[in-house]
PDB file of C-alpha atoms in Angstrom:
ATOM      1  CA  MET S   1       0.000   0.000   0.000  1.00 41.00           C
ATOM      2  CA  PHE S   2       2.998   2.282   0.450  1.00 41.00           C
ATOM      3  CA  ASP S   3       5.725   3.355  -1.949  1.00 43.00           C
ATOM      4  CA  THR S   4       9.217   2.325  -0.802  1.00 41.00           C
ATOM      5  CA  ALA S   5      11.216   5.018  -2.524  1.00 41.00           C
ATOM      6  CA  ASP S   6      13.406   7.500  -0.681  1.00 44.00           C
ATOM      7  CA  THR S   7      10.646   8.133   1.875  1.00 51.00           C
ATOM      8  CA  LEU S   8       7.467   6.289   2.749  1.00 58.00           C
ATOM      9  CA  LYS S   9       4.446   7.942   1.231  1.00 66.00           C
ATOM     10  CA  PRO S  10       0.917   6.613   1.562  1.00 66.00           C
ATOM     11  CA  THR S  11      -0.654   5.543  -1.708  1.00 70.00           C
ATOM     12  CA  MET S  12      -4.033   7.210  -2.021  1.00 70.00           C
ATOM     13  CA  PRO S  13      -6.941   4.880  -2.896  1.00 71.00           C
ATOM     14  CA  ASP S  14      -8.193   5.202  -6.472  1.00 71.00           C
ATOM     15  CA  GLY S  15     -11.836   4.716  -5.575  1.00 70.00           C
ATOM     16  CA  ALA S  16     -13.998   4.879  -2.478  1.00 74.00           C
ATOM     17  CA  ILE S  17     -12.355   5.254   0.918  1.00 71.00           C
ATOM     18  CA  PRO S  18     -11.570   1.702   2.095  1.00 75.00           C
ATOM     19  CA  ALA S  19     -13.070   0.444   5.338  1.00 76.00           C
ATOM     20  CA  GLY S  20     -10.596   0.899   8.156  1.00 74.00           C
ATOM     21  CA  TRP S  21      -8.524   3.415   6.173  1.00 74.00           C
ATOM     22  CA  PHE S  22      -8.366   5.824   9.106  1.00 75.00           C
ATOM     23  CA  ASP S  23      -8.055   3.060  11.714  1.00 79.00           C
ATOM     24  CA  ALA S  24      -4.614   1.862  10.608  1.00 81.00           C
ATOM     25  CA  PRO S  25      -1.762   3.133  12.866  1.00 83.00           C
ATOM     26  CA  THR S  26      -0.183   4.957   9.949  1.00 83.00           C
ATOM     27  CA  CYS S  27       0.384   8.629   9.234  1.00 84.00           C
ATOM     28  CA  ARG S  28      -1.769   9.538   6.239  1.00 78.00           C
ATOM     29  CA  ASN S  29       0.585  12.401   5.381  1.00 80.00           C
ATOM     30  CA  CYS S  30       4.019  10.749   5.201  1.00 82.00           C
ATOM     31  CA  GLY S  31       3.325   7.043   5.715  1.00 80.00           C
ATOM     32  CA  ALA S  32       5.321   6.592   8.929  1.00 84.00           C
ATOM     33  CA  ALA S  33       4.060   4.285  11.674  1.00 85.00           C
ATOM     34  CA  LEU S  34       2.104   6.056  14.403  1.00 84.00           C
ATOM     35  CA  ALA S  35       2.784   5.322  18.061  1.00 81.00           C
ATOM     36  CA  THR S  36       1.400   8.609  19.431  1.00 85.00           C
ATOM     37  CA  PRO S  37      -1.416  11.004  18.399  1.00 81.00           C
ATOM     38  CA  PHE S  38       1.177  13.008  16.434  1.00 85.00           C
ATOM     39  CA  CYS S  39       3.521  11.660  13.763  1.00 86.00           C
ATOM     40  CA  ALA S  40       7.157  11.534  14.866  1.00 83.00           C
ATOM     41  CA  GLU S  41       8.310  12.152  11.286  1.00 79.00           C
ATOM     42  CA  CYS S  42       6.195  15.034   9.961  1.00 82.00           C
ATOM     43  CA  GLY S  43       4.303  16.208  13.052  1.00 77.00           C
ATOM     44  CA  GLN S  44       0.811  15.776  11.618  1.00 80.00           C
ATOM     45  CA  LYS S  45      -1.951  14.791  14.014  1.00 79.00           C
ATOM     46  CA  ASP S  46      -3.466  11.339  13.506  1.00 81.00           C
ATOM     47  CA  ALA S  47      -6.035  11.913  10.755  1.00 76.00           C
ATOM     48  CA  LYS S  48      -9.625  10.756  11.181  1.00 74.00           C
ATOM     49  CA  ARG S  49     -12.678  10.890   8.932  1.00 66.00           C
ATOM     50  CA  LEU S  50     -13.800  14.496   8.594  1.00 61.00           C
ATOM     51  CA  VAL S  51     -17.138  15.595  10.054  1.00 61.00           C
ATOM     52  CA  TRP S  52     -18.657  19.072  10.365  1.00 61.00           C
ATOM     53  CA  GLY S  53     -17.355  19.561  13.879  1.00 58.00           C
ATOM     54  CA  ASP S  54     -13.777  18.825  12.768  1.00 55.00           C
ATOM     55  CA  ILE S  55     -13.769  21.662  10.251  1.00 55.00           C
ATOM     56  CA  ALA S  56     -14.855  24.212  12.828  1.00 57.00           C
ATOM     57  CA  ARG S  57     -12.521  22.773  15.482  1.00 60.00           C
ATOM     58  CA  GLU S  58      -9.418  22.714  13.256  1.00 59.00           C
ATOM     59  CA  THR S  59     -10.105  26.218  11.980  1.00 54.00           C
ATOM     60  CA  TRP S  60     -10.493  27.537  15.527  1.00 46.00           C
ATOM     61  CA  ASP S  61      -7.341  25.722  16.696  1.00 57.00           C
ATOM     62  CA  ARG S  62      -5.264  27.285  13.935  1.00 53.00           C
ATOM     63  CA  VAL S  63      -6.678  30.770  14.533  1.00 48.00           C
ATOM     64  CA  ARG S  64      -6.314  30.415  18.308  1.00 48.00           C
ATOM     65  CA  VAL S  65      -2.707  29.248  18.120  1.00 47.00           C
ATOM     66  CA  PHE S  66      -1.857  32.024  15.651  1.00 48.00           C
ATOM     67  CA  GLU S  67      -3.521  34.732  17.739  1.00 58.00           C
ATOM     68  CA  LEU S  68      -2.037  33.545  21.044  1.00 64.00           C
ATOM     69  CA  GLN S  69       1.458  33.329  19.599  1.00 69.00           C
ATOM     70  CA  TRP S  70       1.015  36.726  17.951  1.00 66.00           C
ATOM     71  CA  LEU S  71      -0.178  38.352  21.164  1.00 76.00           C
ATOM     72  CA  LYS S  72       2.473  36.689  23.346  1.00 79.00           C
ATOM     73  CA  THR S  73       5.335  37.626  21.028  1.00 82.00           C
ATOM     74  CA  THR S  74       4.094  41.196  20.583  1.00 80.00           C
ATOM     75  CA  ALA S  75       3.641  41.625  24.346  1.00 83.00           C
ATOM     76  CA  ARG S  76       7.198  40.463  25.023  1.00 86.00           C
ATOM     77  CA  LEU S  77       8.536  42.713  22.274  1.00 87.00           C
ATOM     78  CA  PHE S  78       7.159  45.752  24.086  1.00 87.00           C
ATOM     79  CA  VAL S  79       9.433  44.952  27.032  1.00 87.00           C
ATOM     80  CA  SER S  80      12.350  43.027  25.553  1.00 92.00           C
ATOM     81  CA  PRO S  81      12.675  43.355  21.755  1.00 93.00           C
ATOM     82  CA  GLY S  82      16.376  42.486  21.756  1.00 94.00           C
ATOM     83  CA  THR S  83      15.928  39.579  24.144  1.00 94.00           C
ATOM     84  CA  VAL S  84      13.179  38.068  21.974  1.00 92.00           C
ATOM     85  CA  ALA S  85      15.424  38.353  18.909  1.00 94.00           C
ATOM     86  CA  ARG S  86      18.386  36.834  20.776  1.00 93.00           C
ATOM     87  CA  GLU S  87      16.306  33.930  22.084  1.00 92.00           C
ATOM     88  CA  TYR S  88      14.966  33.257  18.577  1.00 91.00           C
ATOM     89  CA  VAL S  89      18.486  33.315  17.117  1.00 92.00           C
ATOM     90  CA  LEU S  90      19.730  30.954  19.835  1.00 91.00           C
ATOM     91  CA  GLY S  91      17.050  28.396  18.997  1.00 89.00           C
ATOM     92  CA  ARG S  92      13.941  29.222  21.029  1.00 84.00           C
ATOM     93  CA  ARG S  93      11.750  29.222  17.915  1.00 82.00           C
ATOM     94  CA  THR S  94       8.462  27.728  19.096  1.00 79.00           C
ATOM     95  CA  ALA S  95       8.126  30.218  21.951  1.00 80.00           C
ATOM     96  CA  HIS S  96       8.153  33.207  19.588  1.00 84.00           C
ATOM     97  CA  MET S  97       6.260  33.897  16.397  1.00 83.00           C
ATOM     98  CA  HIS S  98       8.378  33.892  13.242  1.00 85.00           C
ATOM     99  CA  PRO S  99       9.523  37.512  12.727  1.00 89.00           C
ATOM    100  CA  LEU S 100       8.416  37.683   9.084  1.00 88.00           C
ATOM    101  CA  LYS S 101       5.032  36.118   9.814  1.00 85.00           C
ATOM    102  CA  LEU S 102       4.487  38.671  12.572  1.00 85.00           C
ATOM    103  CA  LEU S 103       5.609  41.463  10.235  1.00 88.00           C
ATOM    104  CA  VAL S 104       3.058  40.468   7.587  1.00 84.00           C
ATOM    105  CA  ALA S 105       0.278  40.329  10.185  1.00 83.00           C
ATOM    106  CA  LEU S 106       1.125  43.756  11.620  1.00 86.00           C
ATOM    107  CA  VAL S 107       1.461  45.370   8.197  1.00 84.00           C
ATOM    108  CA  ALA S 108      -1.931  43.929   7.227  1.00 84.00           C
ATOM    109  CA  VAL S 109      -3.543  45.379  10.365  1.00 84.00           C
ATOM    110  CA  LEU S 110      -1.937  48.779   9.802  1.00 84.00           C
ATOM    111  CA  VAL S 111      -2.923  48.930   6.126  1.00 79.00           C
ATOM    112  CA  LEU S 112      -6.519  48.076   7.043  1.00 82.00           C
ATOM    113  CA  MET S 113      -6.501  50.822   9.670  1.00 81.00           C
ATOM    114  CA  LEU S 114      -5.138  53.353   7.171  1.00 77.00           C
ATOM    115  CA  ALA S 115      -7.828  52.401   4.691  1.00 75.00           C
ATOM    116  CA  ALA S 116     -10.552  52.609   7.346  1.00 74.00           C
ATOM    117  CA  ASN S 117      -9.665  56.031   8.759  1.00 70.00           C
ATOM    118  CA  GLY S 118      -8.449  57.583   5.501  1.00 65.00           C
ATOM    119  CA  TYR S 119      -5.243  58.672   7.238  1.00 64.00           C
ATOM    120  CA  PHE S 120      -3.279  59.449   4.086  1.00 60.00           C
ATOM    121  CA  SER S 121      -6.272  61.133   2.445  1.00 59.00           C
ATOM    122  CA  GLN S 122      -6.233  63.814   5.154  1.00 54.00           C
ATOM    123  CA  TYR S 123      -3.655  66.527   4.457  1.00 49.00           C
ATOM    124  CA  GLY S 124      -3.535  70.278   4.342  1.00 48.00           C
ATOM    125  CA  PHE S 125      -3.940  70.645   0.563  1.00 46.00           C
ATOM    126  CA  ALA S 126      -6.432  67.857  -0.079  1.00 49.00           C
ATOM    127  CA  GLY S 127      -8.370  68.488  -3.287  1.00 50.00           C
ATOM    128  CA  LYS S 128      -6.328  71.577  -4.198  1.00 55.00           C
ATOM    129  CA  ASN S 129      -3.473  70.008  -6.118  1.00 56.00           C
ATOM    130  CA  ALA S 130      -3.829  67.032  -8.451  1.00 63.00           C
ATOM    131  CA  ASP S 131      -0.203  65.920  -8.009  1.00 60.00           C
ATOM    132  CA  VAL S 132      -0.499  65.948  -4.223  1.00 59.00           C
ATOM    133  CA  ASP S 133      -3.733  63.952  -4.424  1.00 59.00           C
ATOM    134  CA  ARG S 134      -2.099  61.410  -6.717  1.00 62.00           C
ATOM    135  CA  MET S 135       0.913  61.219  -4.409  1.00 62.00           C
ATOM    136  CA  ALA S 136      -1.334  60.438  -1.438  1.00 61.00           C
ATOM    137  CA  ALA S 137      -2.948  57.633  -3.437  1.00 60.00           C
ATOM    138  CA  ARG S 138       0.478  56.259  -4.357  1.00 60.00           C
ATOM    139  CA  VAL S 139       1.640  56.392  -0.742  1.00 60.00           C
ATOM    140  CA  MET S 140      -1.358  54.297   0.238  1.00 56.00           C
ATOM    141  CA  ALA S 141      -0.743  51.858  -2.615  1.00 57.00           C
ATOM    142  CA  TYR S 142       2.899  51.321  -1.632  1.00 57.00           C
ATOM    143  CA  ALA S 143       2.393  51.657   2.135  1.00 56.00           C
ATOM    144  CA  ASN S 144       3.573  48.127   2.865  1.00 55.00           C
ATOM    145  CA  TRP S 145       6.951  48.966   1.309  1.00 59.00           C
ATOM    146  CA  SER S 146       7.377  52.113   3.392  1.00 67.00           C
ATOM    147  CA  PHE S 147       6.662  50.144   6.564  1.00 72.00           C
ATOM    148  CA  SER S 148       9.625  47.886   5.756  1.00 79.00           C
ATOM    149  CA  LEU S 149      12.218  50.634   5.351  1.00 85.00           C
ATOM    150  CA  GLY S 150      12.954  50.589   9.070  1.00 89.00           C
ATOM    151  CA  ILE S 151      14.222  47.013   8.762  1.00 94.00           C
ATOM    152  CA  VAL S 152      17.050  48.173   6.522  1.00 94.00           C
ATOM    153  CA  ALA S 153      17.888  51.060   8.866  1.00 95.00           C
ATOM    154  CA  VAL S 154      18.061  48.814  11.959  1.00 96.00           C
ATOM    155  CA  PHE S 155      20.213  46.309  10.059  1.00 96.00           C
ATOM    156  CA  VAL S 156      22.620  48.980   8.836  1.00 97.00           C
ATOM    157  CA  GLY S 157      23.000  50.353  12.370  1.00 96.00           C
ATOM    158  CA  SER S 158      23.719  46.971  13.934  1.00 97.00           C
ATOM    159  CA  TRP S 159      25.897  45.638  11.120  1.00 97.00           C
ATOM    160  CA  THR S 160      27.978  48.817  10.907  1.00 96.00           C
ATOM    161  CA  VAL S 161      28.751  49.100  14.619  1.00 96.00           C
ATOM    162  CA  PHE S 162      28.352  45.583  16.054  1.00 96.00           C
ATOM    163  CA  ARG S 163      29.250  43.344  13.102  1.00 93.00           C
ATOM    164  CA  LYS S 164      31.996  41.451  15.018  1.00 89.00           C
ATOM    165  CA  ARG S 165      30.213  41.284  18.376  1.00 92.00           C
ATOM    166  CA  LEU S 166      28.962  37.902  19.667  1.00 92.00           C
ATOM    167  CA  SER S 167      29.627  36.261  16.270  1.00 91.00           C
ATOM    168  CA  TYR S 168      26.162  37.008  14.856  1.00 93.00           C
ATOM    169  CA  ASN S 169      25.903  36.530  11.099  1.00 94.00           C
ATOM    170  CA  ALA S 170      24.018  38.771   8.667  1.00 94.00           C
ATOM    171  CA  VAL S 171      20.811  36.709   8.856  1.00 94.00           C
ATOM    172  CA  GLU S 172      20.807  36.970  12.654  1.00 95.00           C
ATOM    173  CA  HIS S 173      21.263  40.731  12.429  1.00 96.00           C
ATOM    174  CA  GLY S 174      18.291  40.628  10.069  1.00 95.00           C
ATOM    175  CA  VAL S 175      16.170  38.806  12.663  1.00 95.00           C
ATOM    176  CA  LEU S 176      16.879  41.617  15.121  1.00 96.00           C
ATOM    177  CA  ALA S 177      15.952  44.202  12.473  1.00 96.00           C
ATOM    178  CA  VAL S 178      12.623  42.546  11.659  1.00 94.00           C
ATOM    179  CA  TYR S 179      11.665  42.148  15.317  1.00 94.00           C
ATOM    180  CA  CYS S 180      12.531  45.813  15.925  1.00 94.00           C
ATOM    181  CA  GLN S 181      10.305  46.856  13.047  1.00 92.00           C
ATOM    182  CA  ASN S 182       7.538  44.651  14.415  1.00 92.00           C
ATOM    183  CA  ILE S 183       7.480  46.488  17.726  1.00 92.00           C
ATOM    184  CA  VAL S 184       7.637  49.833  15.903  1.00 91.00           C
ATOM    185  CA  LEU S 185       4.616  48.825  13.810  1.00 90.00           C
ATOM    186  CA  ALA S 186       2.756  47.681  16.923  1.00 89.00           C
ATOM    187  CA  LEU S 187       3.433  51.061  18.538  1.00 89.00           C
ATOM    188  CA  ILE S 188       2.283  52.885  15.409  1.00 88.00           C
ATOM    189  CA  ILE S 189      -0.936  50.848  15.421  1.00 88.00           C
ATOM    190  CA  ALA S 190      -1.513  51.766  19.071  1.00 89.00           C
ATOM    191  CA  ASN S 191      -0.754  55.411  18.284  1.00 88.00           C
ATOM    192  CA  MET S 192      -3.338  55.448  15.490  1.00 85.00           C
ATOM    193  CA  LEU S 193      -6.183  53.956  17.523  1.00 86.00           C
ATOM    194  CA  PRO S 194      -7.602  57.407  18.419  1.00 86.00           C
ATOM    195  CA  THR S 195      -8.067  58.140  14.699  1.00 82.00           C
ATOM    196  CA  MET S 196     -10.326  55.094  14.433  1.00 82.00           C
ATOM    197  CA  VAL S 197     -12.684  56.741  16.940  1.00 80.00           C
ATOM    198  CA  TRP S 198     -12.326  60.434  16.078  1.00 82.00           C
ATOM    199  CA  ARG S 199     -12.209  60.696  12.285  1.00 74.00           C
ATOM    200  CA  ASP S 200     -12.729  64.429  12.052  1.00 78.00           C
ATOM    201  CA  PRO S 201     -10.285  65.753   9.401  1.00 75.00           C
ATOM    202  CA  GLY S 202      -9.083  68.449  11.777  1.00 78.00           C
ATOM    203  CA  PHE S 203      -8.211  65.926  14.473  1.00 80.00           C
ATOM    204  CA  VAL S 204      -6.498  63.601  11.988  1.00 77.00           C
ATOM    205  CA  LEU S 205      -4.365  66.469  10.690  1.00 79.00           C
ATOM    206  CA  TRP S 206      -3.442  67.451  14.252  1.00 82.00           C
ATOM    207  CA  HIS S 207      -2.618  63.819  15.072  1.00 80.00           C
ATOM    208  CA  LYS S 208      -0.351  63.522  12.043  1.00 78.00           C
ATOM    209  CA  SER S 209       1.489  66.718  12.936  1.00 80.00           C
ATOM    210  CA  ALA S 210       1.926  65.734  16.578  1.00 83.00           C
ATOM    211  CA  SER S 211       3.089  62.225  15.670  1.00 83.00           C
ATOM    212  CA  LEU S 212       6.027  63.664  13.739  1.00 79.00           C
ATOM    213  CA  TYR S 213       7.528  64.928  16.993  1.00 81.00           C
ATOM    214  CA  TYR S 214       7.366  61.803  19.120  1.00 86.00           C
ATOM    215  CA  VAL S 215       7.050  58.702  16.908  1.00 86.00           C
ATOM    216  CA  PHE S 216      10.592  58.995  15.569  1.00 88.00           C
ATOM    217  CA  ALA S 217      11.923  59.513  19.109  1.00 90.00           C
ATOM    218  CA  ILE S 218      10.061  56.369  20.215  1.00 90.00           C
ATOM    219  CA  LYS S 219      11.641  54.446  17.331  1.00 91.00           C
ATOM    220  CA  ILE S 220      15.134  55.432  18.457  1.00 94.00           C
ATOM    221  CA  VAL S 221      14.368  54.384  22.044  1.00 94.00           C
ATOM    222  CA  VAL S 222      13.044  50.999  20.849  1.00 94.00           C
ATOM    223  CA  VAL S 223      16.102  50.425  18.666  1.00 96.00           C
ATOM    224  CA  ALA S 224      18.479  51.446  21.472  1.00 96.00           C
ATOM    225  CA  ILE S 225      16.844  48.989  23.888  1.00 96.00           C
ATOM    226  CA  ALA S 226      16.939  46.243  21.260  1.00 96.00           C
ATOM    227  CA  TYR S 227      20.623  46.834  20.474  1.00 97.00           C
ATOM    228  CA  ARG S 228      21.549  46.782  24.159  1.00 96.00           C
ATOM    229  CA  GLN S 229      19.654  43.541  24.840  1.00 96.00           C
ATOM    230  CA  PHE S 230      20.637  41.714  21.661  1.00 96.00           C
ATOM    231  CA  PHE S 231      24.345  42.530  21.927  1.00 96.00           C
ATOM    232  CA  LEU S 232      24.487  42.334  25.744  1.00 95.00           C
ATOM    233  CA  LEU S 233      25.946  45.821  26.051  1.00 95.00           C
ATOM    234  CA  ASP S 234      27.216  47.279  29.315  1.00 95.00           C
ATOM    235  CA  LEU S 235      25.879  50.834  29.253  1.00 93.00           C
ATOM    236  CA  ARG S 236      28.520  52.062  31.705  1.00 94.00           C
ATOM    237  CA  THR S 237      31.363  51.400  29.281  1.00 95.00           C
ATOM    238  CA  GLU S 238      29.736  50.845  25.890  1.00 95.00           C
ATOM    239  CA  TRP S 239      27.205  53.644  25.675  1.00 95.00           C
ATOM    240  CA  PRO S 240      29.284  55.506  23.018  1.00 96.00           C
ATOM    241  CA  ARG S 241      29.005  52.543  20.622  1.00 96.00           C
ATOM    242  CA  LEU S 242      25.291  52.302  21.329  1.00 97.00           C
ATOM    243  CA  ALA S 243      24.895  56.018  20.636  1.00 97.00           C
ATOM    244  CA  ILE S 244      26.786  55.673  17.344  1.00 97.00           C
ATOM    245  CA  ALA S 245      24.621  52.711  16.292  1.00 97.00           C
ATOM    246  CA  CYS S 246      21.472  54.707  17.044  1.00 96.00           C
ATOM    247  CA  LEU S 247      22.801  57.658  15.044  1.00 97.00           C
ATOM    248  CA  VAL S 248      23.548  55.349  12.103  1.00 97.00           C
ATOM    249  CA  PHE S 249      20.021  53.957  12.363  1.00 96.00           C
ATOM    250  CA  ALA S 250      18.471  57.432  12.520  1.00 95.00           C
ATOM    251  CA  GLY S 251      20.527  58.727   9.601  1.00 95.00           C
ATOM    252  CA  THR S 252      19.829  55.685   7.437  1.00 95.00           C
ATOM    253  CA  ASN S 253      16.122  55.837   8.230  1.00 91.00           C
ATOM    254  CA  TRP S 254      16.017  59.549   7.332  1.00 91.00           C
ATOM    255  CA  VAL S 255      17.774  58.935   4.009  1.00 93.00           C
ATOM    256  CA  LEU S 256      15.540  55.975   3.123  1.00 90.00           C
ATOM    257  CA  LEU S 257      12.374  57.936   3.836  1.00 83.00           C
ATOM    258  CA  ARG S 258      13.593  60.798   1.632  1.00 85.00           C
ATOM    259  CA  LEU S 259      14.451  58.369  -1.156  1.00 86.00           C
ATOM    260  CA  TYR S 260      11.032  56.755  -0.777  1.00 81.00           C
ATOM    261  CA  ALA S 261       9.325  60.165  -0.997  1.00 74.00           C
ATOM    262  CA  ALA S 262      11.409  61.034  -4.075  1.00 79.00           C
ATOM    263  CA  ALA S 263      10.453  57.723  -5.698  1.00 77.00           C
ATOM    264  CA  ILE S 264       6.753  58.367  -5.034  1.00 70.00           C
ATOM    265  CA  LEU S 265       7.079  61.875  -6.489  1.00 70.00           C
ATOM    266  CA  TRP S 266       8.781  60.466  -9.590  1.00 74.00           C
ATOM    267  CA  LEU S 267       5.991  57.885 -10.037  1.00 68.00           C
ATOM    268  CA  VAL S 268       3.359  60.592  -9.696  1.00 65.00           C
ATOM    269  CA  THR S 269       4.967  62.944 -12.198  1.00 70.00           C
ATOM    270  CA  HIS S 270       6.006  60.304 -14.762  1.00 67.00           C
ATOM    271  CA  THR S 271       3.008  57.967 -14.873  1.00 63.00           C
TER     272      THR S 271
END
């Protein structure tokens, strides 16, 4: 019943489901023998005949696990972004949500919020200049790219100043960068919650102006904490290196945002 090639794979029946098909102590995914409710080879749970309750139960289990892991990882990032990244790099993978998976989820939430409150459609010259209106539409269209620019800035700061510290490779520096951006996105989402309640254009404009003064400062604080925790820095003796890394991050982030704005302007004026 099973192919004996490089790996055991169950041969699917050509016709009706045979009697006892789900009773055999065999993994229906990879063909390995089952001694426990979960396959020791591929990890799949022992498969049984599907009924209506199974569909709802499996869907809820997947959503519940995703949401719990998302909430737990995000909560820990608020306190220890660098520690979470270090633990993930050192092998504690199940305890923390994959950094890229968390990034996609947070970007999706933020994009939905921006679409719901019309954040980018509220600006001082709305409806008065066609190019500005088109630029706002482009910013919204490419918002997910702009939210990822901080990853590059965090990576450049850490790689430039701490490249030889603790023997981290480039991918591990990248894990730190993605986790840092995740906490920044979570903070931005929290910062924008008032605009989901009060959508008056005047309030949104005020909120955008005020955010310019403190959001960037919060980003630098988050990155500084993450650098210190990830690289196990002693602030009493190594604060100058930390300050330099934060300056590199801030400068790189500033340049990337200006390049992004220039690219949007070029797209608006040439398309």
